[in-house]
Amino acid sequence: MLLFLCLFLLFSFSFSVEIFSENLEKLPDGTYKAEGDVEAYYRDYYIKADLMTYDPQKRIVYAKGNVYIRSFDGRFEAKGSEALLDLEKDTGYFLDTEGRFEKFNFSAKRVDKDGENYIVQEGSISTCPPDKKEMNLCFSRAHISQRYVFSQNNTLRLFKIPIVYLPISIFPVGERRSGLLPPTIGSNTYNSFIYQQPIYWAISPDKDATLTLDLRDKQAKGISLEYRQSMRKELDLVGLFSFYKEPTPPGKWWQGRDITTLRENRYRIKGDIDLNNLKAGIDLISDPYFLEDVYLTTKERAVPYLTSYINYTKEWDRFLFTFDLRRFYDTTSSNNKNTLQRLPEIGLYLKDQRLFDFLYFNLSTAYTNFYREEGLKAHRILIFPEFSVPKNILGLNFLSTITIENLLYLNVKGGDFKDKKVIGSVKYVERVPYFFNLNYGGFRTNNLVELSYTYRPKDYGNPSFDNIDMLNKESLMSYTFKSYGYYQERPLYTLFLEGGYNYLGKFNYLGQEIEGKVLPIRSIFQLYPVKNLSLTTDSTYDLTHGRFLRTIGSLTFSYKNNSLSLGKVLERNYNGLKINDQYSLSAFSSYGPLKISLGMIRDNNINKDIQRQLNLDYRGACWSFGLMLRDTYDGTKQKYIKEIFLTFNIFDLQKFTVPLKR
């Protein structure tokens, strides 16, 4: 007969142990002994063993034989051969244990507990599944506190083969902890050795920072500090300061550059803050080549403009107020004096108001200071009242809009304009949207046709800073067609068409003034004939000469773990001269753990492959290893820049990219 006995052992006022077993006896020395499917509950843990004893005098719990421990929240579970816990001294041990803590699987010969600290002997840890422990971090001894793990004789093993050895290591555990982050080690075109060591500082629950030391044997050596602070749920404040010392005279990397831009002390100051309605940011660099020389990734190296800004937005029921101040730094030019700035732009918008049953009104006003050190600059005041009349005629919805366009330019400099210039114009737009749907069997389409007519009475020789200044004479009939097709709820195609007829006999295309009335037709077409095939085209067709001015298309085929994509880009000016003519090819395939991807872009204007890239990746149970080879054609030097990168992921926690050749 199964006998369940419950023993409540009150160790303190705050917790107790409950033990269930088939047999329970009290030994002569006062120790309680439980055998047969022993189960115990202690604090937030469930414990199971073949045998368990408890000494109420010394407050010692001992378990032996198939010992199993699991936390109630499911974050921790472990099994072993023997365990002991001294509740009085808060000490104990666990022998021959293996288990899981959150996503980490571990094993150890012996674990000793001393208060909140643990000593682990002959242990290993991994994020691989227990049945596929392909990668393990093994150590001879580790000291684990609530904040850090300090381990000795660390060996990273792949399929039991040691690949990395580190005598001593220390890293944070649990919540965010200060400490060393994985370094970047490699080389590039001008440096045979690069070492970047980030150091993480957990300042408080809502603030942290990263200090990065950057050492190179040839180029500038430097230091960067990034500060982050969350004032609400999301990240609201980010600051970065980087300082580098450039060797003088500089090396080969400065050849061909403007020598007047050389700075021995080089820096970047960057910061962003978000306070709901108020947003601000700063991004300043010492010279236009800073990003190219300091950063290693193409995304960071090739930023064309840096922006410093202050933006404030306030919205009411009827009004919207905006304040925007922006300063741009052109990294593509050695001289930033010609860059157009907005310092500042202030706008006040009166939302649509219903004046009568048939008439609506809104008003846009703005002041902009267009500034540059060299070139055209001015102050511009904008006042655009707009009236609109919606109406229904013969079942069609018409929308008539009249915009009175008033522009005032003050203190105009750098161009053939007077100090003050007032522009007053009227723009009339008539729109007729028409919606219709078609259904035939399992095929369904949703469609929109919109006709519009735009009229402006004459041209104005006003300064040109942005699209608002384009107050040109206009008499244009245009059309838009949108269609979406489905077959049994599966998307089949999307189609967008737009074009028009200009009664003035001229129009602009890519900056060219064209003599003609029929505007080119632009079409965007996406077709999904079957599940694994898609076709996308974005084309502009010249009806007058019967030729395509632009075609951007791609054809993608996918089957199981394989995909192939072909692309084409062809652009001409209106005279038929090729501006861009490129083909692209990309392919991806995976065979079990092996993944292969290939990419190529060919420029037909120069008959060169401007980029070739091959990626090989092998995916393990909790790790990956890869190789990336890339050739990029440098048109200035008329040669290929060859790059080789080694990539690997350890325990699916940290991905490393090491440049072997750049």
XYZ file of C-alpha atoms in Angstrom:
662
model
C 0.000 0.000 0.000
C 1.310 3.415 -1.007
C 1.713 5.543 2.086
C 1.920 9.316 1.625
C 3.318 11.161 4.612
C 3.709 14.950 4.785
C 6.378 16.363 7.046
C 6.383 20.128 7.698
C 9.796 21.151 8.921
C 9.752 24.799 9.980
C 13.320 26.028 9.417
C 12.402 29.699 9.970
C 9.420 31.976 9.946
C 9.883 32.608 6.217
C 10.100 29.160 4.612
C 9.538 25.435 5.112
C 10.274 22.068 3.482
C 7.509 19.634 2.548
C 8.539 16.003 1.950
C 6.391 13.220 0.442
C 7.554 9.585 0.295
C 6.453 5.954 0.425
C 8.324 5.301 3.670
C 9.332 7.691 6.424
C 11.102 6.868 9.685
C 12.772 8.704 12.516
C 16.254 7.422 13.340
C 17.637 7.192 16.933
C 19.754 10.354 16.458
C 16.606 12.344 15.596
C 17.219 12.374 11.837
C 14.227 11.839 9.544
C 14.764 9.397 6.686
C 12.488 9.208 3.606
C 12.730 6.492 0.929
C 10.767 5.497 -2.168
C 9.735 8.156 -4.708
C 10.802 10.944 -2.398
C 9.490 14.378 -3.410
C 10.208 17.632 -1.607
C 9.216 21.279 -1.983
C 11.642 23.880 -0.721
C 11.045 27.581 -1.335
C 10.564 27.888 -5.151
C 12.037 24.456 -5.980
C 10.809 20.918 -6.486
C 13.263 18.141 -5.455
C 13.077 14.428 -6.202
C 15.441 11.602 -5.113
C 15.608 7.927 -4.166
C 16.585 8.777 -0.591
C 16.416 11.943 1.483
C 17.299 12.680 5.105
C 16.805 15.719 7.318
C 18.566 16.547 10.594
C 16.326 19.064 12.444
C 19.043 19.885 14.987
C 21.730 20.767 12.455
C 19.169 21.732 9.777
C 20.904 19.653 7.104
C 19.068 18.157 4.099
C 20.762 15.284 2.246
C 19.579 13.607 -0.987
C 21.029 10.660 -2.891
C 20.220 8.639 -5.981
C 18.733 10.211 -9.123
C 18.556 13.621 -7.502
C 16.449 16.042 -9.570
C 15.810 19.755 -8.915
C 13.502 22.092 -10.836
C 12.466 25.689 -10.204
C 8.755 26.487 -10.338
C 9.292 29.212 -12.961
C 10.915 26.671 -15.314
C 14.180 28.615 -15.663
C 16.335 26.025 -13.894
C 16.507 22.241 -13.721
C 19.326 19.845 -12.872
C 19.990 16.221 -12.013
C 22.880 14.515 -10.216
C 23.970 11.659 -7.980
C 24.153 13.312 -4.567
C 23.329 16.637 -2.911
C 23.626 18.211 0.537
C 22.346 21.525 1.866
C 23.167 23.068 5.255
C 20.303 25.503 5.871
C 21.932 26.964 8.959
C 25.206 27.905 7.258
C 23.696 28.257 3.745
C 26.291 25.880 2.320
C 26.190 22.594 0.428
C 27.289 20.609 -2.602
C 25.916 18.819 -5.681
C 27.847 15.929 -7.319
C 27.918 14.725 -10.949
C 25.361 17.278 -12.042
C 24.031 18.333 -15.419
C 21.107 20.548 -16.261
C 19.778 23.756 -17.740
C 19.558 27.393 -16.683
C 17.342 29.373 -19.083
C 18.911 28.642 -22.522
C 22.253 27.406 -21.149
C 22.943 23.690 -20.684
C 25.675 22.836 -18.171
C 27.466 19.943 -16.482
C 29.951 19.730 -13.591
C 31.808 17.160 -11.524
C 31.054 19.045 -8.329
C 29.262 22.242 -7.350
C 29.839 23.753 -3.904
C 27.557 26.417 -2.450
C 28.726 29.069 0.005
C 25.979 31.601 0.599
C 25.222 33.301 -2.701
C 28.504 32.120 -4.241
C 29.217 28.855 -6.011
C 32.418 26.949 -6.822
C 32.203 24.700 -9.892
C 34.846 22.085 -10.630
C 35.428 20.394 -14.012
C 32.453 22.037 -15.673
C 31.177 22.902 -19.123
C 28.471 25.150 -20.547
C 26.711 25.295 -23.916
C 23.589 26.573 -25.676
C 23.478 23.473 -27.893
C 20.667 20.988 -27.214
C 21.608 18.270 -24.674
C 21.613 15.599 -27.389
C 23.804 17.732 -29.719
C 26.491 19.315 -27.594
C 28.707 20.090 -30.549
C 30.276 23.159 -28.956
C 31.179 23.471 -25.267
C 33.047 25.934 -23.108
C 34.975 23.789 -20.624
C 36.835 24.973 -17.509
C 38.680 23.378 -14.613
C 37.291 25.671 -11.928
C 34.855 28.573 -11.802
C 33.740 30.965 -9.096
C 30.159 32.177 -9.647
C 28.701 35.148 -7.781
C 25.466 37.032 -8.278
C 27.289 39.394 -10.635
C 30.216 37.628 -12.321
C 31.701 34.297 -13.365
C 35.466 33.966 -12.860
C 36.812 30.814 -14.503
C 40.200 29.188 -15.028
C 41.692 27.060 -17.817
C 38.930 27.822 -20.293
C 38.773 25.782 -23.483
C 36.319 26.317 -26.306
C 35.750 22.904 -27.867
C 34.098 22.026 -31.156
C 33.224 18.326 -31.431
C 35.514 17.805 -28.399
C 38.437 19.387 -30.290
C 39.992 22.380 -28.464
C 40.034 25.431 -30.732
C 40.555 28.313 -28.274
C 42.278 28.406 -24.880
C 42.102 31.197 -22.314
C 43.840 30.779 -18.916
C 41.549 33.171 -17.054
C 38.251 34.822 -17.968
C 35.664 36.982 -16.250
C 32.249 37.870 -17.602
C 28.960 39.206 -16.182
C 25.886 37.053 -15.495
C 22.248 37.700 -14.727
C 21.323 41.314 -15.263
C 23.476 43.756 -17.234
C 26.988 43.788 -15.817
C 30.035 45.844 -16.567
C 32.887 44.029 -18.281
C 34.779 43.317 -21.489
C 32.841 42.660 -24.693
C 34.198 40.486 -27.541
C 36.985 42.320 -29.427
C 37.460 42.829 -33.175
C 40.793 41.620 -34.520
C 41.861 41.779 -38.149
C 43.483 43.795 -40.913
C 42.547 45.975 -43.876
C 44.144 47.604 -46.904
C 46.394 49.954 -44.950
C 46.814 48.112 -41.626
C 48.290 44.688 -41.100
C 46.891 44.646 -37.543
C 43.682 46.107 -36.063
C 42.486 45.518 -32.505
C 39.252 47.025 -31.170
C 38.323 46.296 -27.549
C 34.879 47.423 -26.305
C 34.394 47.782 -22.530
C 30.799 47.802 -21.269
C 29.710 49.857 -18.238
C 26.275 49.208 -16.705
C 25.803 52.521 -14.922
C 22.242 51.966 -13.669
C 19.042 50.195 -14.800
C 18.290 53.032 -17.245
C 21.831 54.064 -18.266
C 24.865 52.340 -19.768
C 27.939 53.150 -21.827
C 30.543 51.451 -24.020
C 34.163 52.536 -24.184
C 36.068 51.206 -27.225
C 39.836 51.234 -27.639
C 40.943 51.177 -31.301
C 44.575 50.283 -32.033
C 46.077 50.128 -35.559
C 49.683 49.757 -36.610
C 49.549 52.334 -39.440
C 46.478 54.576 -39.374
C 45.080 56.697 -36.561
C 44.677 55.206 -33.094
C 41.700 56.298 -31.069
C 39.069 55.906 -28.423
C 35.249 56.075 -28.570
C 32.648 56.494 -25.838
C 28.961 55.781 -26.473
C 26.414 56.713 -23.795
C 22.791 55.476 -23.738
C 19.919 56.429 -21.461
C 16.259 55.481 -21.426
C 13.933 58.100 -19.989
C 10.792 56.149 -20.800
C 10.171 52.628 -22.098
C 12.162 53.172 -25.278
C 15.693 54.455 -25.685
C 15.611 58.247 -25.694
C 19.174 59.515 -25.384
C 22.265 58.344 -27.267
C 25.619 60.106 -27.316
C 28.903 59.236 -29.058
C 32.304 60.874 -28.867
C 35.233 59.504 -30.876
C 38.769 60.882 -30.859
C 41.618 59.672 -33.082
C 45.238 60.771 -33.416
C 46.364 60.800 -37.049
C 50.080 60.111 -37.701
C 51.916 62.904 -39.476
C 52.819 62.823 -42.204
C 49.922 60.500 -43.172
C 50.394 57.305 -45.145
C 49.109 56.058 -48.490
C 45.469 56.399 -47.454
C 45.707 60.200 -47.881
C 46.992 60.085 -51.454
C 44.656 61.866 -53.868
C 42.858 63.753 -51.082
C 42.750 67.479 -50.435
C 45.728 67.969 -48.101
C 44.058 71.021 -46.545
C 41.504 68.709 -44.914
C 44.213 66.812 -42.999
C 43.736 66.973 -39.227
C 46.131 65.478 -36.714
C 43.353 65.445 -34.092
C 40.270 63.828 -35.632
C 36.887 63.478 -33.948
C 33.215 62.698 -34.270
C 30.528 64.077 -31.947
C 27.104 62.447 -32.322
C 23.996 62.503 -30.158
C 20.224 62.081 -30.366
C 17.520 62.849 -27.820
C 13.781 62.157 -28.076
C 11.439 64.014 -25.714
C 8.111 63.349 -27.434
C 7.373 66.643 -29.213
C 11.001 67.788 -29.053
C 13.718 65.873 -30.870
C 17.313 66.958 -31.327
C 20.521 65.524 -32.704
C 24.065 66.473 -33.515
C 26.535 64.774 -35.845
C 29.833 66.561 -36.451
C 33.147 65.278 -37.793
C 36.564 66.884 -38.028
C 37.092 66.090 -41.738
C 35.138 64.494 -44.618
C 37.301 61.325 -44.586
C 36.731 60.431 -40.929
C 33.999 57.815 -41.559
C 35.946 56.210 -44.402
C 39.131 55.851 -42.323
C 37.670 54.835 -38.962
C 34.781 52.440 -39.653
C 35.092 48.953 -41.105
C 31.618 48.298 -42.558
C 30.365 49.700 -45.865
C 27.166 51.006 -44.272
C 29.107 53.275 -41.906
C 31.897 54.180 -44.320
C 29.625 55.381 -47.149
C 27.219 57.789 -45.381
C 26.831 60.751 -47.794
C 25.439 63.315 -45.323
C 25.589 63.831 -41.578
C 22.688 65.758 -40.079
C 22.450 67.931 -36.978
C 18.897 68.956 -36.145
C 16.330 70.335 -33.710
C 12.701 69.410 -34.364
C 9.647 70.487 -32.389
C 6.069 69.541 -33.259
C 2.894 70.658 -31.485
C -0.575 69.641 -32.634
C -3.931 71.046 -31.663
C -7.437 70.241 -32.878
C -7.235 72.806 -35.675
C -3.537 73.674 -35.971
C -0.160 71.990 -36.451
C 3.035 73.870 -35.545
C 6.487 72.662 -36.634
C 9.990 73.966 -36.004
C 12.829 72.283 -37.852
C 16.472 73.305 -37.869
C 18.847 71.170 -39.952
C 22.515 71.445 -40.742
C 24.013 68.984 -43.243
C 27.634 67.922 -43.565
C 28.539 66.610 -47.015
C 31.022 63.732 -46.635
C 31.342 63.349 -50.411
C 33.021 66.740 -50.817
C 36.157 68.200 -49.270
C 34.347 71.553 -49.009
C 31.046 71.889 -47.151
C 30.579 75.553 -48.078
C 28.147 74.833 -50.947
C 25.856 72.585 -48.901
C 22.359 74.074 -48.572
C 21.133 74.347 -44.973
C 17.721 74.999 -43.419
C 18.430 77.250 -40.442
C 15.565 77.060 -39.486
C 12.195 76.158 -41.067
C 9.052 77.160 -39.141
C 5.586 76.088 -40.241
C 2.003 76.620 -39.098
C -0.756 74.593 -40.750
C -4.478 75.199 -40.347
C -6.234 71.900 -40.875
C -9.208 71.421 -43.196
C -12.146 73.523 -42.052
C -15.676 73.232 -43.379
C -16.818 76.743 -44.272
C -20.087 75.773 -45.968
C -21.782 72.540 -46.932
C -19.863 72.548 -50.211
C -16.588 74.346 -49.341
C -13.493 73.336 -47.338
C -10.474 75.482 -46.457
C -6.929 74.925 -45.161
C -3.874 77.163 -44.882
C -0.133 76.402 -45.016
C 2.370 79.025 -43.834
C 6.111 78.638 -43.424
C 9.339 80.569 -43.022
C 12.643 79.034 -44.177
C 16.162 80.382 -44.001
C 18.035 78.698 -46.864
C 21.694 79.260 -46.024
C 25.045 78.250 -47.439
C 28.466 79.851 -47.171
C 28.915 79.959 -50.951
C 26.114 79.953 -53.534
C 22.459 80.950 -53.765
C 20.783 81.695 -50.422
C 17.677 83.538 -49.213
C 14.888 83.825 -46.658
C 11.566 82.475 -47.933
C 8.077 83.129 -46.591
C 5.281 80.847 -47.822
C 1.522 81.465 -47.579
C -0.632 78.868 -49.362
C -4.417 79.107 -48.684
C -6.327 76.236 -50.312
C -10.035 75.862 -51.113
C -11.619 72.562 -52.100
C -15.107 71.643 -53.283
C -16.222 67.976 -53.351
C -19.229 67.191 -55.562
C -21.049 64.285 -57.164
C -22.039 64.485 -60.835
C -23.745 61.560 -62.591
C -22.532 59.165 -59.910
C -18.900 60.338 -60.121
C -17.105 62.050 -57.236
C -15.287 65.223 -58.295
C -12.867 67.203 -56.119
C -11.971 70.740 -57.213
C -9.015 72.415 -55.474
C -7.677 75.962 -55.819
C -4.389 76.846 -54.136
C -3.233 80.459 -53.970
C 0.572 80.217 -53.960
C 2.327 83.189 -52.386
C 6.120 83.195 -51.996
C 8.225 86.066 -50.679
C 12.036 85.928 -51.001
C 14.108 88.248 -48.799
C 17.839 89.022 -48.775
C 18.523 86.911 -51.862
C 22.266 86.512 -52.468
C 24.462 84.491 -54.792
C 22.155 84.610 -57.804
C 20.734 86.899 -60.490
C 17.843 88.035 -58.354
C 16.845 91.226 -56.626
C 17.035 91.553 -52.863
C 13.275 91.053 -52.582
C 11.042 89.062 -54.902
C 7.313 88.410 -54.504
C 5.647 85.518 -56.344
C 1.885 85.142 -56.529
C 0.284 82.306 -58.433
C -2.815 80.151 -58.572
C -2.916 76.389 -58.984
C -6.128 74.656 -59.967
C -6.575 70.870 -59.704
C -9.610 68.797 -60.657
C -9.686 65.136 -59.603
C -12.131 62.395 -60.579
C -11.506 59.104 -58.735
C -13.539 56.037 -59.755
C -13.479 52.691 -57.938
C -14.703 49.417 -59.392
C -14.295 45.713 -58.610
C -14.570 42.670 -60.870
C -15.325 39.069 -59.882
C -15.191 36.007 -62.112
C -15.135 32.584 -60.499
C -12.202 32.519 -58.119
C -10.616 35.582 -59.760
C -11.168 39.028 -58.181
C -9.755 42.504 -58.867
C -9.959 45.812 -57.004
C -9.368 48.838 -59.241
C -9.027 52.611 -59.071
C -8.947 55.042 -61.988
C -8.245 58.699 -61.254
C -8.195 61.514 -63.795
C -6.877 64.922 -62.816
C -6.263 68.250 -64.468
C -3.722 70.775 -63.126
C -3.459 74.382 -64.242
C -1.049 77.204 -63.349
C -1.198 80.379 -65.492
C 2.495 81.216 -66.081
C 6.196 80.716 -65.263
C 8.100 82.601 -62.585
C 11.819 83.251 -62.495
C 12.066 82.690 -58.765
C 15.027 81.158 -56.911
C 14.883 77.375 -56.703
C 15.699 75.657 -53.379
C 13.179 72.767 -53.231
C 10.058 71.458 -54.986
C 7.868 74.199 -53.533
C 9.773 76.730 -55.642
C 8.854 74.923 -58.874
C 6.042 77.323 -59.795
C 6.128 76.674 -63.525
C 3.360 77.243 -66.021
C 1.212 74.149 -66.125
C -1.712 72.751 -68.072
C -1.600 69.019 -67.572
C -4.126 66.223 -67.853
C -2.881 63.158 -65.979
C -4.230 59.760 -65.116
C -3.546 57.057 -62.543
C -4.652 53.433 -62.638
C -4.238 50.983 -59.757
C -5.300 47.350 -59.880
C -4.933 44.447 -57.436
C -5.705 40.890 -58.541
C -6.458 37.815 -56.428
C -7.191 34.199 -57.136
C -8.998 32.415 -54.307
C -7.630 35.007 -51.826
C -4.062 34.468 -53.037
C -2.385 37.662 -54.372
C -1.886 37.302 -58.121
C -0.681 40.710 -59.315
C -0.478 44.439 -58.580
C -0.385 47.098 -61.285
C 0.215 50.847 -61.161
C 0.113 53.118 -64.230
C 0.511 56.871 -64.512
C 0.978 59.273 -67.397
C -0.466 62.413 -68.888
C -0.865 64.982 -71.635
C 0.761 68.409 -71.332
C -1.114 71.039 -73.311
C 1.865 73.418 -73.083
C 3.894 71.217 -75.418
C 6.858 70.751 -73.053
C 7.732 68.949 -69.863
C 10.746 68.065 -67.712
C 12.339 64.601 -67.585
C 15.427 64.011 -65.417
C 16.283 67.706 -65.546
C 15.839 67.934 -69.331
C 13.253 70.276 -70.843
C 11.494 68.193 -73.508
C 9.473 69.501 -76.421
C 6.362 67.357 -76.573
C 2.898 66.892 -75.149
C 2.591 63.184 -74.314
C 4.308 62.343 -71.055
C 6.127 59.023 -70.673
C 4.097 56.262 -69.044
C 5.355 54.844 -65.781
C 4.245 51.341 -64.825
C 4.957 49.255 -61.733
C 3.930 45.622 -62.178
C 4.262 42.723 -59.748
C 3.168 39.254 -60.852
C 2.888 36.099 -58.726
C 1.734 33.414 -61.202
C 2.658 30.492 -58.948
C 3.772 30.190 -55.349
C 7.495 29.977 -56.080
C 7.779 32.570 -58.865
C 7.570 36.375 -58.794
C 8.202 39.069 -61.398
C 8.615 42.775 -60.604
C 9.147 45.626 -63.076
C 9.301 49.401 -62.711
C 9.366 50.917 -66.200
C 9.053 54.282 -67.914
C 8.033 54.153 -71.582
C 8.342 56.973 -74.117
C 5.261 56.777 -76.347
C 6.560 59.431 -78.744
C 9.684 57.498 -79.781
C 8.472 54.009 -78.847
C 11.273 53.081 -76.399
C 11.838 52.386 -72.735
C 13.597 55.166 -70.845
C 13.918 53.137 -67.671
C 13.472 49.498 -66.764
C 14.150 48.104 -63.312
C 13.107 44.478 -63.190
C 13.696 41.307 -61.233
C 12.678 37.680 -61.647
C 12.835 35.449 -58.577
C 12.355 31.693 -58.439
C 12.406 29.715 -55.215
C 12.051 26.000 -54.555
C 12.401 24.454 -51.113
C 15.754 25.729 -49.790
C 16.925 27.238 -53.069
C 16.326 30.590 -54.747
C 17.549 32.360 -57.867
C 17.037 36.039 -58.698
C 17.883 37.889 -61.914
C 17.785 41.671 -62.133
C 18.060 44.300 -64.855
C 18.517 48.070 -64.602
C 18.447 50.162 -67.775
C 18.150 53.955 -67.711
C 18.376 56.473 -70.551
C 17.920 60.193 -70.808
C 15.237 61.438 -73.172
C 17.747 61.607 -76.045
C 18.321 57.860 -75.741
C 21.798 58.063 -74.159
C 22.394 55.276 -71.649
C 22.868 56.502 -68.098
C 22.878 53.144 -66.377
C 22.949 49.599 -67.743
C 23.446 46.800 -65.226
C 22.598 43.156 -64.688
C 22.460 41.472 -61.313
C 22.435 37.834 -60.270
C 21.920 36.352 -56.837
C 21.488 32.748 -55.814
C 21.012 30.947 -52.531
C 21.028 27.271 -51.667
C 21.241 25.207 -48.510
C 22.108 21.550 -48.133
C 21.472 20.561 -44.563
C 23.781 22.693 -42.417
C 25.653 24.169 -45.422
C 24.408 27.465 -46.872
C 25.797 29.034 -50.058
C 24.938 32.441 -51.510
C 26.296 34.124 -54.605
C 25.860 37.683 -55.855
C 27.108 39.615 -58.883
C 26.472 43.032 -60.440
C 27.707 43.719 -63.976
C 27.904 47.194 -65.491
C 27.513 46.997 -69.279
C 28.684 50.586 -69.785
C 32.216 49.630 -68.713
C 31.924 45.873 -69.377
C 33.011 45.082 -65.835
C 31.583 43.185 -62.897
C 31.475 45.997 -60.348
C 30.834 43.571 -57.484
C 31.195 39.822 -56.973
C 30.459 38.167 -53.636
C 30.421 34.592 -52.351
C 29.222 33.517 -48.898
C 29.753 30.063 -47.432
C 28.214 29.229 -44.048
C 28.066 26.016 -42.090
C 25.368 25.920 -39.440
C 25.840 23.753 -36.358
C 23.605 23.028 -33.385
C 24.490 26.310 -31.631
C 27.241 27.763 -33.794
C 28.086 28.709 -37.347
C 31.235 29.240 -39.354
C 31.504 31.111 -42.620
C 33.671 32.695 -45.242
C 32.828 35.756 -47.323
C 34.808 36.668 -50.452
C 34.084 39.978 -52.164
C 35.553 41.775 -55.199
C 34.602 45.436 -55.678
C 35.680 47.351 -58.761
C 37.249 50.750 -58.034
C 36.638 52.887 -61.113
C 39.087 55.560 -59.988
C 42.006 53.147 -59.646
C 40.641 50.827 -62.389
C 41.282 47.696 -60.375
C 39.446 45.267 -58.114
C 39.573 45.581 -54.336
C 39.621 42.049 -52.951
C 38.199 41.411 -49.488
C 38.050 38.201 -47.461
C 36.115 37.937 -44.210
C 35.914 35.108 -41.710
C 32.589 34.939 -39.847
C 31.623 32.747 -36.937
C 28.892 32.612 -34.326
C 29.548 31.219 -30.857
C 26.620 29.653 -29.009
C 24.196 31.768 -31.114
C 25.055 34.633 -28.768
C 27.792 36.588 -30.511
C 28.634 36.898 -34.196
C 32.193 37.798 -35.143
C 33.446 39.130 -38.484
C 37.204 39.101 -38.915
C 38.696 40.779 -42.011
C 41.469 38.528 -43.299
C 42.203 40.738 -46.304
C 40.858 44.188 -47.196
